[in-house]
XYZ file of C-alpha atoms in Angstrom:
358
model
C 120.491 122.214 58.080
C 121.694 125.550 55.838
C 124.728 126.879 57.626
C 122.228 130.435 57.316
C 120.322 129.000 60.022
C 122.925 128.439 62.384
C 122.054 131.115 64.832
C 118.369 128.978 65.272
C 120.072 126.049 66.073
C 122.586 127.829 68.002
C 119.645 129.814 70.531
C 117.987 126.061 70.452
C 120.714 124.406 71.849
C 121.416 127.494 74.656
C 118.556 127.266 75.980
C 119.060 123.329 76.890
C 122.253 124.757 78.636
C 121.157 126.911 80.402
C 118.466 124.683 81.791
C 115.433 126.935 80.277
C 114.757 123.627 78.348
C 114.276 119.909 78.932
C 112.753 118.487 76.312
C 111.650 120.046 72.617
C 111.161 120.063 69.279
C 111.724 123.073 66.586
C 110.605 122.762 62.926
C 110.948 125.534 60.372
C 109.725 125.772 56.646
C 111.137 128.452 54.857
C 110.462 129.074 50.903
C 107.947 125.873 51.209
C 110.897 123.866 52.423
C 111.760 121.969 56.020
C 115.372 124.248 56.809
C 115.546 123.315 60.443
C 114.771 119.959 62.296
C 115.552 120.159 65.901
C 115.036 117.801 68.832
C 117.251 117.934 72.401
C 116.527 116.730 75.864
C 114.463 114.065 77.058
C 110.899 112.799 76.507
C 110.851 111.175 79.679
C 112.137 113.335 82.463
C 114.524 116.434 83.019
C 117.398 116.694 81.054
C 119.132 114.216 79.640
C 118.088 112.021 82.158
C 115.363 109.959 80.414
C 114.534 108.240 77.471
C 115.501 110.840 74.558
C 113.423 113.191 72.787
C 113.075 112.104 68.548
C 111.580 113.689 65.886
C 108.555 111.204 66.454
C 107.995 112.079 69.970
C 104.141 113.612 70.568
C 103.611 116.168 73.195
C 100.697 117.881 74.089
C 100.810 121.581 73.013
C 98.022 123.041 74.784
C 96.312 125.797 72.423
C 98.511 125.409 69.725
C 95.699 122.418 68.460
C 93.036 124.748 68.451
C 93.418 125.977 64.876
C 93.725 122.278 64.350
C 90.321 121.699 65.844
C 88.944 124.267 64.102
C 90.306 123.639 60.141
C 88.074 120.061 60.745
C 85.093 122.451 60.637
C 86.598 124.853 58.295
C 86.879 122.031 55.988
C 83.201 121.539 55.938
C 82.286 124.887 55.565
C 84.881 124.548 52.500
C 83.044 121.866 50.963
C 79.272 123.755 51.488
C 78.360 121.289 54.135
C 78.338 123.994 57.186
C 77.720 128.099 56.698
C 79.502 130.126 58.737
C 76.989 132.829 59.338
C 73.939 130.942 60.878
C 72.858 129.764 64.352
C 74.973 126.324 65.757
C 71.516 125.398 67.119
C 70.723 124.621 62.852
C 72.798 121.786 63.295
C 72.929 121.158 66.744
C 69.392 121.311 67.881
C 69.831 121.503 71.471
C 72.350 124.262 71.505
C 70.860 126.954 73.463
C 73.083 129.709 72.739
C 72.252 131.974 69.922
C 76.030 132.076 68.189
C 76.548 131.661 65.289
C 79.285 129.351 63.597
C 81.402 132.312 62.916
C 81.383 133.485 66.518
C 82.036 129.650 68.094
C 85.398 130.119 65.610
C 86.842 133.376 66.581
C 85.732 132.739 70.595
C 83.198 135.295 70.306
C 80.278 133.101 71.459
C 79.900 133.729 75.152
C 80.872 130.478 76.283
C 84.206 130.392 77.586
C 83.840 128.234 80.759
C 82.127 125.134 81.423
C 78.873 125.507 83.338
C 79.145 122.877 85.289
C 82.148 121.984 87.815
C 83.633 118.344 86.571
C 86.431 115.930 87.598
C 89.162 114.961 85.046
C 87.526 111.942 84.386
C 84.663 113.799 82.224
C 87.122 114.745 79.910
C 86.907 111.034 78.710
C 83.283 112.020 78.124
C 82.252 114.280 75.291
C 78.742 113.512 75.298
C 78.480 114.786 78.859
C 80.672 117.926 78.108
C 78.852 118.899 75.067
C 75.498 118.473 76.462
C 76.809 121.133 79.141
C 77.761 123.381 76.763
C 74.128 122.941 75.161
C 72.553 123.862 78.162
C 74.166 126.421 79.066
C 73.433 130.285 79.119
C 75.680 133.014 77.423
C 78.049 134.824 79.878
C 77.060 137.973 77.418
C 75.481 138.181 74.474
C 77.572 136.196 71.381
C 79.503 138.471 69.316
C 79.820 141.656 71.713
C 82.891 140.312 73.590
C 85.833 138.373 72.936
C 87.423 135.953 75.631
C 89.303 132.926 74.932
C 87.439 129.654 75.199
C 89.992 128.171 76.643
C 88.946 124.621 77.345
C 85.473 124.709 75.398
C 86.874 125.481 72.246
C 86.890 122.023 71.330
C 84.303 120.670 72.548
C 82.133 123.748 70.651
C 83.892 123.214 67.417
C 83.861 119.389 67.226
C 80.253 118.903 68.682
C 79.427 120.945 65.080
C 81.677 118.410 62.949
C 80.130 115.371 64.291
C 76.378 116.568 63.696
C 77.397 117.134 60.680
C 79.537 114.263 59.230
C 78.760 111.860 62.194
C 82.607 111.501 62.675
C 84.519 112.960 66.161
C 86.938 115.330 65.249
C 89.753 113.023 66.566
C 88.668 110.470 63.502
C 88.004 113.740 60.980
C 91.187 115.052 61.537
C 92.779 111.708 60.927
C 90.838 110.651 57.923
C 90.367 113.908 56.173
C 93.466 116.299 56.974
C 96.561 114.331 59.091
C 96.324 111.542 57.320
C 96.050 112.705 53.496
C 98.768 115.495 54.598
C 101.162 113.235 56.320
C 101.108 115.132 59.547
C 102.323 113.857 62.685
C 99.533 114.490 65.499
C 96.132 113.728 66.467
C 93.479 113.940 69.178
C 92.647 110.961 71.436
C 95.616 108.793 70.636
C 95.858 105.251 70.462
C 97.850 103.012 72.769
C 100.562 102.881 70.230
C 101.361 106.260 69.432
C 101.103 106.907 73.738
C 104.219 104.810 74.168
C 106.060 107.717 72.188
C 104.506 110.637 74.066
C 106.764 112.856 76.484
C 105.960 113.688 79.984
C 104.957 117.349 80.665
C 107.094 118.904 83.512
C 106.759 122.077 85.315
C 109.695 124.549 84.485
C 108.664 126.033 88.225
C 106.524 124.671 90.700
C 103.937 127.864 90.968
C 103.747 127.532 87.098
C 99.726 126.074 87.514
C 98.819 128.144 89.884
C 99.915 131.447 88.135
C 98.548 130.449 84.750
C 94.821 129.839 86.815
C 94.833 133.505 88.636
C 92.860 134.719 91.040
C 89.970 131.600 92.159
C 86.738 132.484 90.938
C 88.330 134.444 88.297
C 86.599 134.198 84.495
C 90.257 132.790 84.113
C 90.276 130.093 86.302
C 86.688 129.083 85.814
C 88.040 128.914 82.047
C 91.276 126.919 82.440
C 90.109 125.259 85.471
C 87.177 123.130 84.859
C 87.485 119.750 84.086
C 89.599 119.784 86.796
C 93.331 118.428 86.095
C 94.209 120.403 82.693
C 97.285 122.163 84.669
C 97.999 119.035 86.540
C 100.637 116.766 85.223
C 99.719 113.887 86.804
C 96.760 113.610 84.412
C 98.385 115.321 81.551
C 101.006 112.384 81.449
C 98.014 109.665 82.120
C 96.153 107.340 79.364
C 93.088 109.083 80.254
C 94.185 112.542 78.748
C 95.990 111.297 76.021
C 93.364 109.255 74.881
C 90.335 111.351 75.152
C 89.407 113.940 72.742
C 89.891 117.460 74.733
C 90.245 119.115 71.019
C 90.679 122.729 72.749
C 94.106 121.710 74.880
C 94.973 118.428 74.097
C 96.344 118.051 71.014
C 99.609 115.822 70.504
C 101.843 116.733 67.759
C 105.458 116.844 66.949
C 106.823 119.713 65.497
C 107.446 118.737 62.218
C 103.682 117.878 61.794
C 102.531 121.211 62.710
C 104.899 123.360 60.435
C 103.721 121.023 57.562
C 100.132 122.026 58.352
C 101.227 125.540 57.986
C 103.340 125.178 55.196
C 100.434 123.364 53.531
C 98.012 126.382 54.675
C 100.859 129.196 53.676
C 100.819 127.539 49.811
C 96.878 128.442 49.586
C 95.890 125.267 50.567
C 98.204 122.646 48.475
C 100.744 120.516 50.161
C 102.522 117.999 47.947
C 100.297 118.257 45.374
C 97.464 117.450 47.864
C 94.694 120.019 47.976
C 92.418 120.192 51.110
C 91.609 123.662 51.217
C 90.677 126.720 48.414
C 92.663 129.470 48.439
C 89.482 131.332 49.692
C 89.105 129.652 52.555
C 92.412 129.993 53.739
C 92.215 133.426 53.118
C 88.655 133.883 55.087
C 90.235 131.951 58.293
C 93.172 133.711 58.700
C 91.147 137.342 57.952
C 90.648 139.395 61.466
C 87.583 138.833 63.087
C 87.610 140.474 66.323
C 89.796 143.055 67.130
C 90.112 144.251 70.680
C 90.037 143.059 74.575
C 89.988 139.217 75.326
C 88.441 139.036 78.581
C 89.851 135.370 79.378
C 93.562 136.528 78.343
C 93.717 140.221 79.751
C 95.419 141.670 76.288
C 94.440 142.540 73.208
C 93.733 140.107 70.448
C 93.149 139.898 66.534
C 90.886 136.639 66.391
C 90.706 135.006 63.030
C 88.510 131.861 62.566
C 90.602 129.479 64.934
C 94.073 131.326 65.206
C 95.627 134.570 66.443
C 96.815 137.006 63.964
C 99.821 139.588 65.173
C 100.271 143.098 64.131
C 102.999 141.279 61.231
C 100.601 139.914 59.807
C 101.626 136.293 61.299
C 98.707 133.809 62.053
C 98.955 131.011 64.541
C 98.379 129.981 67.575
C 100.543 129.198 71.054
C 99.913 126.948 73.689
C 100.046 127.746 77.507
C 103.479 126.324 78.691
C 105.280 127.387 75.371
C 104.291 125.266 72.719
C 103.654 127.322 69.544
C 102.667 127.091 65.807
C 102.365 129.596 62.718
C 102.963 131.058 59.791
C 104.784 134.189 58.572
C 103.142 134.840 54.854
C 105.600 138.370 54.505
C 109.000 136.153 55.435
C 107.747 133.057 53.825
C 108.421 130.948 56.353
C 106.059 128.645 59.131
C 106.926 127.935 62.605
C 106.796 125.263 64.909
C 107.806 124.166 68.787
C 106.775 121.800 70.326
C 107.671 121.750 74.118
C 107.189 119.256 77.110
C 108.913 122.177 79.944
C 106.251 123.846 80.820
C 107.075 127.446 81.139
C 106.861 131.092 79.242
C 107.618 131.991 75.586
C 110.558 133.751 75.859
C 112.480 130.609 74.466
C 110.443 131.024 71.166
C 110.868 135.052 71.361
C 114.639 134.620 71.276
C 114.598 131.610 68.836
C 112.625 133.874 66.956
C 115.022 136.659 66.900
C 117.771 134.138 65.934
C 115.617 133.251 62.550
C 114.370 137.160 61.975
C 117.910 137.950 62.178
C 119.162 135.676 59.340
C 116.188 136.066 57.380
């Protein structure tokens, strides 16, 4: 690591110390090149206590995989296969809602909960999940209110890819984007790469039940159903990390998610490897909705799949602290990936430490 970047490693390294960590990952690109690789703590328990954390170690980052989720359709919309502007019901018959593609992307289609109340076990079923979601009525009309779709993004996204190229996002992302970009992460992981995955842990106790809110609450009809997506004794289990929950359960390191960035914040172009135009990129990180989301009680800028900030930063965190982005004025993408579930103050200050030297 450039002695410049110090002070990151520095604020990483504090917060193991002072116990506001357990187990994590940090990867920054700065000028299209890696400057900091970090990994401290365990992947298997608190502390140092377990098995240790390596670059290689997977964790599941929550919301941080949604823009992941939603490049797979981007792509086809890239290539001409899929147009942003018409109804999902063109190619996904049974869809009743009338949102478009557009609005499914930037969480503007009325569908952020599940309609029906489900055990964990569904998440192991798409087909069931996704014919909810076709069923289902609007909570409003698409496009006249913003709220997260917290734990349908996914499943609203992917239903779209696999009408139309007849692969599950899991396999497109794979095939098409992880694999040709060399990008450490997937959905629905095999048995192999679930023998390197680390064990979410609650940073406090009450974290689950102060992330759901009131019960009853748009929130916790959002984040709460399947039931178990706050629970760590199915987070850590074969059935989560194998099925494809695209919304929340992405598994990534953090080197494979600042490549994806780095790869988006070049226009497209990684290593000489082109997956997306320039135009594209451009239309999915432009401001779609600007304004009140219901689900998260703030203000967002939604672009097609990420969060933009007033800097002009796209990305997207993950409840519990994981995060991903990229910083097109500073030149520089983003990435931690976290199994201490907690708040983002640790990135806020490690992102001080790099603003500062920057």
């Amino acid at each position: 690591m450039h002695a410049r970047f110090a002070p990151v490693r520095d604020c990483f390294h504090d917060l193991f110390t002072a116990g506001r960590e357990t187990g994590a990952s940090l990867t920054i690109w700065y000028d299209g090149q890696p400057v900091v690789e970090l990994v401290d703590g365990s992947r298997t328990g608190a502390g140092h206590d377990g098995e240790p954390w390596r670059p290689d170690t997977l964790v599941n980052v929550y919301s941080a995989g949604k823009p992941v989720a939603a490049l797979c359709l981007l792509m086809l919309v890239d290539q001409g296969k899929v147009d942003l502007d018409v109804p999902v019901a063109r190619y996904w018959p049974e869809f009743r809602t009338p949102a478009t593609v557009r609005q499914v992307l930037s969480h503007t289609a009325g569908l952020p909960a599940f309609p029906v109340s489900r055990p964990a076990a569904a998440v192991a079923d798409w087909a069931l999940l996704a014919g909810d979601l076709a069923a289902a009525d609007p909570e409003w009309p698409p496009g006249s209110v913003a709220a997260e779709h917290a734990w349908t993004y996914g499943h609203l996204v992917g239903e779209v890819v696999r009408r139309v190229d007849g692969r599950s996002v899991g396999r497109f992302l794979a095939e098409e984007i992880a694999g040709r970009w060399q990008l450490d992460l997937g959905f629905g992981l095999a048995e192999a790469d679930q023998r390197r995955c680390a064990d979410l842990r609650y940073g406090d106790p009450q974290w689950p039940s102060r992330k759901l809110g009131e019960p009853g609450s748009l929130r916790a009809r959002a984040m709460g159903n399947p039931a178990g997506g706050l629970d760590v004794a199915v987070l850590n289990s074969p059935l989560w990390r194998g099925a494809e929950m695209p919304a929340v359960n992405l598994h990534a390191t953090s080197a494979g998610l600042a490549r994806l960035y780095a790869g988006l914040l070049a226009g497209g172009v990684l290593d000489g490897v082109r997956l997306f135009s320039p135009e594209l990129v451009a239309e999915a990180t432009r401001v779609q909705h600007d304004g009140p989301d219901l689900v998260l009680d703030r203000p967002v800028q939604w672009t097609l799949g990420m969060q933009r900030e007033p800097d002009g930063s796209w990305g997207m965190g993950g409840i519990g602290g994981s995060s991903a982005w990229a910083d097109p004025e500073r030149g520089y993408t983003f990435a931690y990936a976290t199994a201490h579930l907690a708040e983002h103050d640790r990135v806020d200050e490690l992102v001080e430490a790099l603003h500062s030297v920057l």
